[in-house]
C-alpha positions in Angstrom: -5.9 33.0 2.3 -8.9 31.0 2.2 -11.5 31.4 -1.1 -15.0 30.1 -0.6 -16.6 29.0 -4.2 -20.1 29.3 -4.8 -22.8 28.3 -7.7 -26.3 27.6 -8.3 -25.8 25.1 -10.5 -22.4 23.3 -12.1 -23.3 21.1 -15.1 -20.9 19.0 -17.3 -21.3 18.9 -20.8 -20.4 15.3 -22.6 -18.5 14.7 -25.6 -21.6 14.6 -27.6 -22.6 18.7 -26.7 -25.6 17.7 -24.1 -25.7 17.9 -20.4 -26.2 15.0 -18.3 -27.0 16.1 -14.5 -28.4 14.8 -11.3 -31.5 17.2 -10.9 -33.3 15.8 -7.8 -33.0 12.8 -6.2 -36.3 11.8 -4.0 -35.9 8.8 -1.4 -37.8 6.4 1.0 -35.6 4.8 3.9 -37.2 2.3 6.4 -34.7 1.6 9.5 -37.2 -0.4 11.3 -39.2 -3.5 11.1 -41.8 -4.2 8.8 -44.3 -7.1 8.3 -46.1 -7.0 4.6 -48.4 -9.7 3.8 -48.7 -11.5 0.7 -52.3 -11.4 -0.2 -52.6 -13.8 -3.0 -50.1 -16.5 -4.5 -48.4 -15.6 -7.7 -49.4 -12.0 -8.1 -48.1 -8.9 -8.2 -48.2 -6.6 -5.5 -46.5 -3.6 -4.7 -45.2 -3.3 -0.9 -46.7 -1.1 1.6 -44.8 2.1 2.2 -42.0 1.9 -0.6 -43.2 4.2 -2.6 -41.6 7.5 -3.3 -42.8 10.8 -5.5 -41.0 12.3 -7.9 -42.0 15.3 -10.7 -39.8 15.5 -13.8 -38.4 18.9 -14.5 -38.7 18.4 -18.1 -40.5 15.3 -19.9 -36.8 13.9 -21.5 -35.5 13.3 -18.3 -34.3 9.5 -17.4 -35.3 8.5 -13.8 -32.9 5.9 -12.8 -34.3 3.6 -9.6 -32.9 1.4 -7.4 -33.9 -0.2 -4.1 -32.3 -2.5 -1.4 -35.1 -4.3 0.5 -33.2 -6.6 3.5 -35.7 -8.9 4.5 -36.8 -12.7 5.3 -39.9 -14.7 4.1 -42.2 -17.2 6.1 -41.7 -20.0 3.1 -38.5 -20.2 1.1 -38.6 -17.3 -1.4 -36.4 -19.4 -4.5 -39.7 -18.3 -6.8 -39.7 -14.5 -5.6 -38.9 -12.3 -8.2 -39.0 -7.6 -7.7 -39.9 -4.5 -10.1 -41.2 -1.5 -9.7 -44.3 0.3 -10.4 -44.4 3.4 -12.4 -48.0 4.8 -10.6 -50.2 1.7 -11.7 -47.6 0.9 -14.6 -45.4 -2.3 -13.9 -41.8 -1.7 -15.0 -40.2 -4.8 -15.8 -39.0 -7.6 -18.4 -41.0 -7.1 -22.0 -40.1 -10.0 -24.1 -42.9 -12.0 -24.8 -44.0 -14.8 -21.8 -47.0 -16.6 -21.1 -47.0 -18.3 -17.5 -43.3 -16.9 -16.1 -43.1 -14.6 -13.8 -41.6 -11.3 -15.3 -39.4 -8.7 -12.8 -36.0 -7.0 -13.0 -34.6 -9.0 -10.5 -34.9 -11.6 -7.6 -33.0 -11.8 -4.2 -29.8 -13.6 -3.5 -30.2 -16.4 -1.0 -28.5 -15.9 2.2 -29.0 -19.4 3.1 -28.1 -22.5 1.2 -31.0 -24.2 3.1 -34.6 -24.0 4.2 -34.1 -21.5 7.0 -37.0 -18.8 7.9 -36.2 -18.4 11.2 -33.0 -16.7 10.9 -31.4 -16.0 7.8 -32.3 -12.8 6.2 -31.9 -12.4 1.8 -31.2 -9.7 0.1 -32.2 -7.4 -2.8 -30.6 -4.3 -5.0 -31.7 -3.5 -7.6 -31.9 -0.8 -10.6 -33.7 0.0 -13.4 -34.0 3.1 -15.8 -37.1 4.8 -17.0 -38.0 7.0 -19.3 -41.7 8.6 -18.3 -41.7 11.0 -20.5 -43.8 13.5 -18.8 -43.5 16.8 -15.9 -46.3 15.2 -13.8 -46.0 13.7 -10.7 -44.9 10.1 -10.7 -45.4 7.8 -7.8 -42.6 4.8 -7.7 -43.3 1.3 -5.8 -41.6 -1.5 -5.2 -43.0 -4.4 -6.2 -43.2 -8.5 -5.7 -44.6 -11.5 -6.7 -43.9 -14.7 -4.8 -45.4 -18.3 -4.6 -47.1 -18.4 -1.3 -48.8 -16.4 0.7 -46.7 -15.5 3.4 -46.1 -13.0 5.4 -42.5 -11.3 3.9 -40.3 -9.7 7.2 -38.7 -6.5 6.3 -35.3 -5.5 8.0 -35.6 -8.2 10.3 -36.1 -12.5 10.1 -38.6 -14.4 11.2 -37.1 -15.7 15.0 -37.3 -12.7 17.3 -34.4 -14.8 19.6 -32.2 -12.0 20.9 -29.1 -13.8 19.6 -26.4 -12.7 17.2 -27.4 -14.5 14.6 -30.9 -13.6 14.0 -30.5 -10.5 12.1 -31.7 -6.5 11.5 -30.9 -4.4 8.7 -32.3 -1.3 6.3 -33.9 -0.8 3.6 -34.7 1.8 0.9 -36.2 3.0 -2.6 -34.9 6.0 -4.3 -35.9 8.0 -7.4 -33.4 10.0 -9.1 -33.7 12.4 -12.4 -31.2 12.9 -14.6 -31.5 15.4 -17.4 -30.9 14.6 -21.1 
């Protein structure tokens, strides 16, 4: 005999007495290529189309982020550092700095050289945030870089159809957890 189990919900409680759930998870996948240009040196800007909208259930919640980006820049990208955006809200180191660039993290190189033909990098990263509101929140990837180049998303700079010149996918996700 063969039971079939059903529920609306199924929520753990911890050792402490509170439940800690995945409540929604929102998402923003790009399997194709993507050129974004860097419009000025040494600032931050947040990259076209990774952005993904999310409303908090209740205003405690924790919304833990993370994005992959696979991608390749025009110059070499050693002074290239991510973070996200909280709507206009930059999410990133606090301490106190005066002329460093501040992020959460920066890519690993997938060269040991000066290659931006056909080498792509790559980037994961997480962070968690605490909004502390119910309204709609828009999340964004963000960058700041040292040149003003043109930064090639899922794909490398050479377009030669050989196996070494690669393609990949990337993504930015919001998730809510409840506290």
């Amino acid at each position: 005999t063969m039971s079939t189990l059903r529920v609306d919900s199924l929520q753990g409680q911890t050792q402490d007495g509170t439940y800690r759930y995945l409540v929604q998870m929102k998402h923003f996948q790009l399997t194709t290529s993507q050129t974004e240009t860097i419009a000025s040196a040494n600032a931050d800007q947040a990259i076209s189309n990774f952005t993904v909208n999310i409303t908090p259930t209740k205003a405690n919640s924790i919304i833990k982020l993370e994005a992959q980006l696979f991608f390749e820049t025009a110059n070499d990208n050693h002074d290239t550092i991510f973070f996200f955006y909280r709507d206009n809200t930059k999410l990133a180191h606090t301490g106190t700095v005066s002329n460093q660039k501040t992020g959460i993290a920066m890519p690993s190189i997938g060269f040991h050289g000066d290659d931006d033909n056909s080498t792509a990098e790559m980037l994961h990263m997480g962070y968690f945030d605490s909004p502390n509101t119910t309204s709609s929140i828009a999340y964004k990837l963000g960058i700041n870089t040292d040149g003003t180049n043109n930064v090639f998303i899922n794909t490398v700079l050479g377009t030669t159809d050989q196996n070494n010149f690669e393609r990949g996918v990337s993504w930015i996700s919001a998730m809510e957890i409840a506290q």
